[in-house]
Amino acid sequence: MTTLIAVLAGLGVGLGVWLVVVGTQKYEPTPKPVRTTPPFHGLLRLLGLTKGGPLYPQRKVVGIGAAAGLVIGILTGWWSLVLIVPVLIVGLPSLFRTTTKSNEVEKLTDLTAWVRSLIGVLSGGAVGLEQGIAATLHSAAPSVRPSLARLVARLEARQPIKPALYRWAEEMDDYSADMIASAMILESDNRTGAVAPALRQLAESLSAQAKARREIETERATGRATVRWVTIVTLVVLGATAMTGYLSGYDSPLGQVVAVVLFCAYVVCLLWMRKISLGQPIPRFLPDEREA
């Protein structure tokens, strides 16, 4: 018994000494980690609303649409409108917006016209490639003049023509501009004076390509018009049926889920039809200026 008491006393003394030592140490609490991501970051990233996402430039419009859908949902009991209204506000303008493909065809036509004017200046052999580009700047169409102006400014600043042409092709971001730039880059390396005949053949090819693109764009415009009319008719029919009370069967929670599923399926079909009508651009083949 005496031994047990002695052991317990020793443990007590040791524990007291340990507490005194710990108490004399300077205590610095570990700082809590600072939250660097906003709340619901994962959900926002999934919806494409974070920086770099497809809907990031329209995040305010999406927020206004969600707020409007919430208000309408409170008034009508259709909580699915919290999802449907933002999609309509963001998606409808893109469906009715005129595509930029027609602008690209006009840009190709203007680029071909500039090449023909450059051929006329270079054919005499009195000026070099750099002087020919500068001489045709003022006659270039507005769609290609800004990039040509920057090219001329680089050449006047004594930048070598080869990297300047790579930079010009990068700014144009078009397969046809790559073809023109490659012909002038070869001429800048060799200086044989054969660039004018090469550009003449290239201009004929670009002219035929512009004609083919214009015909294709006319056919694709029909498909985009079909998408717009299908959307208009659908919205009109839904609005009329909503006024007659035909949609009251979707008031239940299960009906709301079914409405969201049908709406999502309809949106996917519209996106698929629009993707088919837009087509894919011809990829570039020249490297960027930094990789050249």
mmCIF file of C-alpha atoms in Angstrom:
data_model
loop_
_atom_site.group_PDB
_atom_site.id
_atom_site.type_symbol
_atom_site.label_atom_id
_atom_site.label_comp_id
_atom_site.label_asym_id
_atom_site.label_seq_id
_atom_site.Cartn_x
_atom_site.Cartn_y
_atom_site.Cartn_z
ATOM 1 C CA MET A 1 0.000 0.000 0.000
ATOM 2 C CA THR A 2 2.840 2.307 0.899
ATOM 3 C CA THR A 3 4.478 1.518 -2.444
ATOM 4 C CA LEU A 4 1.277 2.358 -4.357
ATOM 5 C CA ILE A 5 0.957 5.673 -2.553
ATOM 6 C CA ALA A 6 4.578 6.494 -3.377
ATOM 7 C CA VAL A 7 4.049 5.694 -7.062
ATOM 8 C CA LEU A 8 0.903 7.811 -7.246
ATOM 9 C CA ALA A 9 2.677 10.662 -5.479
ATOM 10 C CA GLY A 10 5.571 10.471 -7.922
ATOM 11 C CA LEU A 11 3.168 10.507 -10.875
ATOM 12 C CA GLY A 12 1.377 13.506 -9.407
ATOM 13 C CA VAL A 13 4.621 15.403 -8.909
ATOM 14 C CA GLY A 14 5.734 14.578 -12.465
ATOM 15 C CA LEU A 15 2.389 15.667 -13.877
ATOM 16 C CA GLY A 16 2.583 18.930 -11.948
ATOM 17 C CA VAL A 17 6.106 19.626 -13.189
ATOM 18 C CA TRP A 18 5.026 18.892 -16.786
ATOM 19 C CA LEU A 19 2.053 21.273 -16.471
ATOM 20 C CA VAL A 20 4.329 24.008 -15.089
ATOM 21 C CA VAL A 21 6.787 23.587 -17.959
ATOM 22 C CA VAL A 22 4.028 23.641 -20.559
ATOM 23 C CA GLY A 23 2.456 26.684 -18.954
ATOM 24 C CA THR A 24 5.675 28.658 -19.150
ATOM 25 C CA GLN A 25 6.014 28.055 -22.901
ATOM 26 C CA LYS A 26 4.874 30.780 -25.281
ATOM 27 C CA TYR A 27 1.696 29.601 -26.960
ATOM 28 C CA GLU A 28 1.087 30.636 -30.541
ATOM 29 C CA PRO A 29 -2.254 29.421 -31.855
ATOM 30 C CA THR A 30 -2.154 27.901 -35.305
ATOM 31 C CA PRO A 31 -3.868 30.302 -37.729
ATOM 32 C CA LYS A 32 -6.935 28.961 -39.405
ATOM 33 C CA PRO A 33 -6.521 28.476 -43.132
ATOM 34 C CA VAL A 34 -7.893 31.400 -45.106
ATOM 35 C CA ARG A 35 -10.575 30.420 -47.566
ATOM 36 C CA THR A 36 -9.357 31.448 -50.995
ATOM 37 C CA THR A 37 -12.269 30.141 -53.026
ATOM 38 C CA PRO A 38 -15.751 31.636 -52.848
ATOM 39 C CA PRO A 39 -18.673 29.608 -51.496
ATOM 40 C CA PHE A 40 -20.176 27.098 -53.909
ATOM 41 C CA HIS A 41 -17.029 27.301 -56.048
ATOM 42 C CA GLY A 42 -17.474 23.721 -57.220
ATOM 43 C CA LEU A 43 -21.054 24.357 -58.330
ATOM 44 C CA LEU A 44 -20.088 27.594 -60.075
ATOM 45 C CA ARG A 45 -17.265 25.805 -61.858
ATOM 46 C CA LEU A 46 -19.627 23.046 -62.946
ATOM 47 C CA LEU A 47 -22.001 25.661 -64.377
ATOM 48 C CA GLY A 48 -19.149 27.421 -66.198
ATOM 49 C CA LEU A 49 -19.465 30.630 -64.154
ATOM 50 C CA THR A 50 -15.917 30.718 -62.757
ATOM 51 C CA LYS A 51 -13.114 32.704 -64.390
ATOM 52 C CA GLY A 52 -12.250 31.136 -67.708
ATOM 53 C CA GLY A 53 -15.611 29.339 -67.959
ATOM 54 C CA PRO A 54 -17.876 29.699 -71.000
ATOM 55 C CA LEU A 55 -20.509 31.668 -69.051
ATOM 56 C CA TYR A 56 -18.107 33.836 -67.015
ATOM 57 C CA PRO A 57 -18.648 36.972 -69.184
ATOM 58 C CA GLN A 58 -22.417 36.539 -68.724
ATOM 59 C CA ARG A 59 -22.371 35.778 -64.987
ATOM 60 C CA LYS A 60 -24.352 38.929 -64.170
ATOM 61 C CA VAL A 61 -27.030 38.031 -66.706
ATOM 62 C CA VAL A 62 -27.208 34.516 -65.262
ATOM 63 C CA GLY A 63 -27.567 35.960 -61.755
ATOM 64 C CA ILE A 64 -30.345 38.322 -62.842
ATOM 65 C CA GLY A 65 -32.099 35.445 -64.601
ATOM 66 C CA ALA A 66 -31.835 33.206 -61.534
ATOM 67 C CA ALA A 67 -33.244 35.990 -59.346
ATOM 68 C CA ALA A 68 -36.109 36.541 -61.785
ATOM 69 C CA GLY A 69 -36.787 32.804 -61.901
ATOM 70 C CA LEU A 70 -36.821 32.691 -58.101
ATOM 71 C CA VAL A 71 -39.364 35.521 -57.919
ATOM 72 C CA ILE A 72 -41.565 33.879 -60.551
ATOM 73 C CA GLY A 73 -41.190 30.531 -58.758
ATOM 74 C CA ILE A 74 -42.377 32.064 -55.485
ATOM 75 C CA LEU A 75 -45.398 33.617 -57.209
ATOM 76 C CA THR A 76 -46.374 30.589 -59.301
ATOM 77 C CA GLY A 77 -44.988 27.650 -57.334
ATOM 78 C CA TRP A 78 -42.955 26.540 -60.364
ATOM 79 C CA TRP A 79 -39.517 26.237 -58.751
ATOM 80 C CA SER A 80 -38.116 24.750 -61.949
ATOM 81 C CA LEU A 81 -38.172 28.285 -63.390
ATOM 82 C CA VAL A 82 -35.112 29.074 -61.234
ATOM 83 C CA LEU A 83 -33.219 26.918 -63.749
ATOM 84 C CA ILE A 84 -35.297 27.516 -66.870
ATOM 85 C CA VAL A 85 -35.413 31.343 -66.835
ATOM 86 C CA PRO A 86 -31.591 31.908 -66.726
ATOM 87 C CA VAL A 87 -31.113 29.401 -69.540
ATOM 88 C CA LEU A 88 -33.716 31.219 -71.644
ATOM 89 C CA ILE A 89 -32.215 34.651 -70.937
ATOM 90 C CA VAL A 90 -28.704 33.503 -71.885
ATOM 91 C CA GLY A 91 -29.597 31.091 -74.684
ATOM 92 C CA LEU A 92 -32.274 32.916 -76.674
ATOM 93 C CA PRO A 93 -30.043 35.840 -77.784
ATOM 94 C CA SER A 94 -27.419 33.383 -79.057
ATOM 95 C CA LEU A 95 -30.057 31.537 -81.083
ATOM 96 C CA PHE A 96 -31.327 34.738 -82.714
ATOM 97 C CA ARG A 97 -27.893 36.335 -83.138
ATOM 98 C CA THR A 98 -26.544 36.523 -86.671
ATOM 99 C CA THR A 99 -23.606 34.206 -87.080
ATOM 100 C CA THR A 100 -20.104 35.525 -87.749
ATOM 101 C CA LYS A 101 -19.507 33.015 -90.555
ATOM 102 C CA SER A 102 -20.874 35.427 -93.164
ATOM 103 C CA ASN A 103 -18.429 38.040 -91.877
ATOM 104 C CA GLU A 104 -15.604 35.540 -92.324
ATOM 105 C CA VAL A 105 -16.611 35.010 -95.951
ATOM 106 C CA GLU A 106 -16.543 38.759 -96.562
ATOM 107 C CA LYS A 107 -13.174 38.928 -94.827
ATOM 108 C CA LEU A 108 -11.829 36.241 -97.159
ATOM 109 C CA THR A 109 -13.152 38.183 -100.157
ATOM 110 C CA ASP A 110 -11.481 41.380 -98.927
ATOM 111 C CA LEU A 111 -8.251 39.486 -98.285
ATOM 112 C CA THR A 112 -8.305 38.160 -101.855
ATOM 113 C CA ALA A 113 -8.835 41.677 -103.197
ATOM 114 C CA TRP A 114 -5.836 42.918 -101.190
ATOM 115 C CA VAL A 115 -3.648 40.113 -102.547
ATOM 116 C CA ARG A 116 -4.605 41.106 -106.105
ATOM 117 C CA SER A 117 -3.621 44.728 -105.413
ATOM 118 C CA LEU A 118 -0.323 43.532 -103.927
ATOM 119 C CA ILE A 119 0.311 41.486 -107.067
ATOM 120 C CA GLY A 120 -0.184 44.595 -109.190
ATOM 121 C CA VAL A 121 2.395 46.518 -107.147
ATOM 122 C CA LEU A 122 4.971 43.696 -107.109
ATOM 123 C CA SER A 123 4.623 42.657 -110.754
ATOM 124 C CA GLY A 124 6.738 45.522 -112.053
ATOM 125 C CA GLY A 125 9.664 44.511 -109.852
ATOM 126 C CA ALA A 126 10.383 48.129 -108.927
ATOM 127 C CA VAL A 127 9.586 47.727 -105.233
ATOM 128 C CA GLY A 128 10.370 45.086 -102.665
ATOM 129 C CA LEU A 129 7.940 43.057 -100.614
ATOM 130 C CA GLU A 130 8.029 45.420 -97.636
ATOM 131 C CA GLN A 131 7.378 48.484 -99.787
ATOM 132 C CA GLY A 132 4.608 46.676 -101.673
ATOM 133 C CA ILE A 133 2.771 45.814 -98.457
ATOM 134 C CA ALA A 134 2.992 49.427 -97.278
ATOM 135 C CA ALA A 135 1.825 50.756 -100.661
ATOM 136 C CA THR A 136 -1.350 48.650 -100.634
ATOM 137 C CA LEU A 137 -2.385 49.504 -97.067
ATOM 138 C CA HIS A 138 -4.711 52.392 -97.918
ATOM 139 C CA SER A 139 -6.527 50.423 -100.623
ATOM 140 C CA ALA A 140 -7.245 47.475 -98.296
ATOM 141 C CA ALA A 141 -10.816 46.855 -97.130
ATOM 142 C CA PRO A 142 -11.761 47.815 -93.548
ATOM 143 C CA SER A 143 -12.005 44.157 -92.464
ATOM 144 C CA VAL A 144 -8.287 43.521 -93.094
ATOM 145 C CA ARG A 145 -6.837 47.022 -92.794
ATOM 146 C CA PRO A 146 -6.206 47.093 -88.999
ATOM 147 C CA SER A 147 -4.009 43.977 -89.034
ATOM 148 C CA LEU A 148 -2.191 45.212 -92.160
ATOM 149 C CA ALA A 149 -1.616 48.572 -90.484
ATOM 150 C CA ARG A 150 0.057 46.832 -87.550
ATOM 151 C CA LEU A 151 2.156 44.778 -89.989
ATOM 152 C CA VAL A 152 3.285 47.934 -91.798
ATOM 153 C CA ALA A 153 4.056 49.607 -88.454
ATOM 154 C CA ARG A 154 6.313 46.707 -87.460
ATOM 155 C CA LEU A 155 8.100 46.806 -90.793
ATOM 156 C CA GLU A 156 8.614 50.579 -90.522
ATOM 157 C CA ALA A 157 10.023 50.010 -87.018
ATOM 158 C CA ARG A 158 12.740 47.838 -88.643
ATOM 159 C CA GLN A 159 11.376 44.552 -87.374
ATOM 160 C CA PRO A 160 12.454 41.655 -89.616
ATOM 161 C CA ILE A 161 9.735 40.766 -92.090
ATOM 162 C CA LYS A 162 9.639 37.059 -91.252
ATOM 163 C CA PRO A 163 8.531 37.367 -87.578
ATOM 164 C CA ALA A 164 6.276 40.281 -88.580
ATOM 165 C CA LEU A 165 4.474 38.043 -91.078
ATOM 166 C CA TYR A 166 4.133 35.280 -88.483
ATOM 167 C CA ARG A 167 2.574 37.829 -86.127
ATOM 168 C CA TRP A 168 0.219 39.065 -88.859
ATOM 169 C CA ALA A 169 -0.960 35.514 -89.618
ATOM 170 C CA GLU A 170 -1.513 34.938 -85.907
ATOM 171 C CA GLU A 171 -3.668 38.074 -85.671
ATOM 172 C CA MET A 172 -5.693 37.116 -88.752
ATOM 173 C CA ASP A 173 -6.253 33.617 -87.307
ATOM 174 C CA ASP A 174 -7.363 32.151 -90.618
ATOM 175 C CA TYR A 175 -6.176 29.332 -92.856
ATOM 176 C CA SER A 176 -6.200 31.578 -95.927
ATOM 177 C CA ALA A 177 -4.029 34.197 -94.212
ATOM 178 C CA ASP A 178 -1.570 31.428 -93.348
ATOM 179 C CA MET A 179 -1.316 30.539 -97.043
ATOM 180 C CA ILE A 180 -0.625 34.157 -97.995
ATOM 181 C CA ALA A 181 1.880 34.638 -95.188
ATOM 182 C CA SER A 182 3.744 31.416 -96.071
ATOM 183 C CA ALA A 183 4.195 32.573 -99.674
ATOM 184 C CA MET A 184 5.607 35.933 -98.518
ATOM 185 C CA ILE A 185 7.818 34.240 -95.910
ATOM 186 C CA LEU A 186 9.376 32.067 -98.621
ATOM 187 C CA GLU A 187 9.976 35.183 -100.710
ATOM 188 C CA SER A 188 11.586 36.944 -97.741
ATOM 189 C CA ASP A 189 14.030 34.033 -97.412
ATOM 190 C CA ASN A 190 14.917 33.671 -101.092
ATOM 191 C CA ARG A 191 14.239 37.107 -102.678
ATOM 192 C CA THR A 192 13.807 35.536 -106.128
ATOM 193 C CA GLY A 193 10.940 37.780 -107.215
ATOM 194 C CA ALA A 194 8.658 34.775 -107.754
ATOM 195 C CA VAL A 195 6.170 35.845 -105.100
ATOM 196 C CA ALA A 196 3.917 37.708 -107.582
ATOM 197 C CA PRO A 197 3.153 34.609 -109.744
ATOM 198 C CA ALA A 198 2.706 32.520 -106.598
ATOM 199 C CA LEU A 199 0.304 35.063 -105.129
ATOM 200 C CA ARG A 200 -1.582 35.207 -108.446
ATOM 201 C CA GLN A 201 -2.271 31.475 -108.314
ATOM 202 C CA LEU A 202 -3.113 31.776 -104.638
ATOM 203 C CA ALA A 203 -5.585 34.587 -105.334
ATOM 204 C CA GLU A 204 -7.408 32.396 -107.841
ATOM 205 C CA SER A 205 -7.603 29.630 -105.251
ATOM 206 C CA LEU A 206 -8.850 32.025 -102.564
ATOM 207 C CA SER A 207 -11.476 33.444 -104.907
ATOM 208 C CA ALA A 208 -12.834 29.959 -105.596
ATOM 209 C CA GLN A 209 -12.702 29.180 -101.883
ATOM 210 C CA ALA A 210 -14.670 32.339 -101.047
ATOM 211 C CA LYS A 211 -17.328 31.395 -103.599
ATOM 212 C CA ALA A 212 -17.614 27.881 -102.133
ATOM 213 C CA ARG A 213 -17.817 29.238 -98.594
ATOM 214 C CA ARG A 214 -20.552 31.669 -99.606
ATOM 215 C CA GLU A 215 -22.633 28.833 -101.076
ATOM 216 C CA ILE A 216 -22.095 26.690 -97.973
ATOM 217 C CA GLU A 217 -22.997 29.606 -95.724
ATOM 218 C CA THR A 218 -26.247 30.114 -97.645
ATOM 219 C CA GLU A 219 -27.203 26.484 -97.049
ATOM 220 C CA ARG A 220 -26.264 26.646 -93.374
ATOM 221 C CA ALA A 221 -28.288 29.834 -92.917
ATOM 222 C CA THR A 222 -31.374 27.799 -93.760
ATOM 223 C CA GLY A 223 -30.648 25.430 -90.874
ATOM 224 C CA ARG A 224 -30.125 28.316 -88.445
ATOM 225 C CA ALA A 225 -33.400 29.881 -89.578
ATOM 226 C CA THR A 226 -35.123 26.569 -88.895
ATOM 227 C CA VAL A 227 -33.750 26.555 -85.344
ATOM 228 C CA ARG A 228 -35.025 30.090 -84.754
ATOM 229 C CA TRP A 229 -38.501 29.346 -86.098
ATOM 230 C CA VAL A 230 -38.771 26.138 -84.078
ATOM 231 C CA THR A 231 -37.888 28.118 -80.955
ATOM 232 C CA ILE A 232 -40.422 30.869 -81.716
ATOM 233 C CA VAL A 233 -43.231 28.411 -82.402
ATOM 234 C CA THR A 234 -42.419 26.437 -79.245
ATOM 235 C CA LEU A 235 -42.459 29.552 -77.055
ATOM 236 C CA VAL A 236 -45.750 30.719 -78.555
ATOM 237 C CA VAL A 237 -47.368 27.303 -78.033
ATOM 238 C CA LEU A 238 -46.107 27.066 -74.455
ATOM 239 C CA GLY A 239 -47.375 30.575 -73.690
ATOM 240 C CA ALA A 240 -50.819 29.781 -75.118
ATOM 241 C CA THR A 241 -51.097 26.462 -73.282
ATOM 242 C CA ALA A 242 -50.005 28.108 -70.018
ATOM 243 C CA MET A 243 -52.890 30.583 -70.303
ATOM 244 C CA THR A 244 -55.401 27.779 -70.837
ATOM 245 C CA GLY A 245 -54.245 25.877 -67.752
ATOM 246 C CA TYR A 246 -53.067 22.893 -69.766
ATOM 247 C CA LEU A 247 -49.730 22.889 -67.930
ATOM 248 C CA SER A 248 -51.337 22.509 -64.496
ATOM 249 C CA GLY A 249 -50.329 18.842 -64.551
ATOM 250 C CA TYR A 250 -46.728 19.925 -63.983
ATOM 251 C CA ASP A 251 -47.501 21.700 -60.699
ATOM 252 C CA SER A 252 -46.559 18.682 -58.556
ATOM 253 C CA PRO A 253 -42.909 18.042 -57.529
ATOM 254 C CA LEU A 254 -42.747 15.094 -59.925
ATOM 255 C CA GLY A 255 -44.227 17.251 -62.673
ATOM 256 C CA GLN A 256 -41.560 19.892 -62.033
ATOM 257 C CA VAL A 257 -38.819 17.265 -62.431
ATOM 258 C CA VAL A 258 -40.391 16.057 -65.668
ATOM 259 C CA ALA A 259 -40.591 19.658 -66.940
ATOM 260 C CA VAL A 260 -36.876 20.216 -66.231
ATOM 261 C CA VAL A 261 -35.948 16.942 -67.969
ATOM 262 C CA LEU A 262 -38.026 17.815 -71.044
ATOM 263 C CA PHE A 263 -36.592 21.330 -71.104
ATOM 264 C CA CYS A 264 -33.008 20.030 -70.910
ATOM 265 C CA ALA A 265 -33.685 17.533 -73.718
ATOM 266 C CA TYR A 266 -35.127 20.335 -75.858
ATOM 267 C CA VAL A 267 -32.094 22.575 -75.224
ATOM 268 C CA VAL A 268 -29.704 19.749 -76.136
ATOM 269 C CA CYS A 269 -31.558 19.223 -79.432
ATOM 270 C CA LEU A 270 -31.376 22.935 -80.248
ATOM 271 C CA LEU A 271 -27.642 23.072 -79.470
ATOM 272 C CA TRP A 272 -27.064 20.018 -81.645
ATOM 273 C CA MET A 273 -28.973 21.568 -84.570
ATOM 274 C CA ARG A 274 -27.076 24.841 -84.214
ATOM 275 C CA LYS A 275 -23.711 23.076 -84.055
ATOM 276 C CA ILE A 276 -24.498 21.274 -87.304
ATOM 277 C CA SER A 277 -25.423 24.576 -88.974
ATOM 278 C CA LEU A 278 -22.200 26.324 -87.893
ATOM 279 C CA GLY A 279 -19.625 23.814 -89.127
ATOM 280 C CA GLN A 280 -15.911 23.758 -88.274
ATOM 281 C CA PRO A 281 -13.266 26.218 -89.548
ATOM 282 C CA ILE A 282 -10.204 24.959 -91.416
ATOM 283 C CA PRO A 283 -7.357 24.706 -88.869
ATOM 284 C CA ARG A 284 -4.286 26.909 -89.231
ATOM 285 C CA PHE A 285 -0.919 25.387 -90.111
ATOM 286 C CA LEU A 286 1.571 28.189 -89.407
ATOM 287 C CA PRO A 287 3.050 28.237 -85.886
ATOM 288 C CA ASP A 288 2.714 31.261 -83.638
ATOM 289 C CA GLU A 289 5.364 33.944 -83.630
ATOM 290 C CA ARG A 290 6.965 32.619 -80.423
ATOM 291 C CA GLU A 291 7.247 29.107 -81.872
ATOM 292 C CA ALA A 292 8.501 30.136 -85.293
#
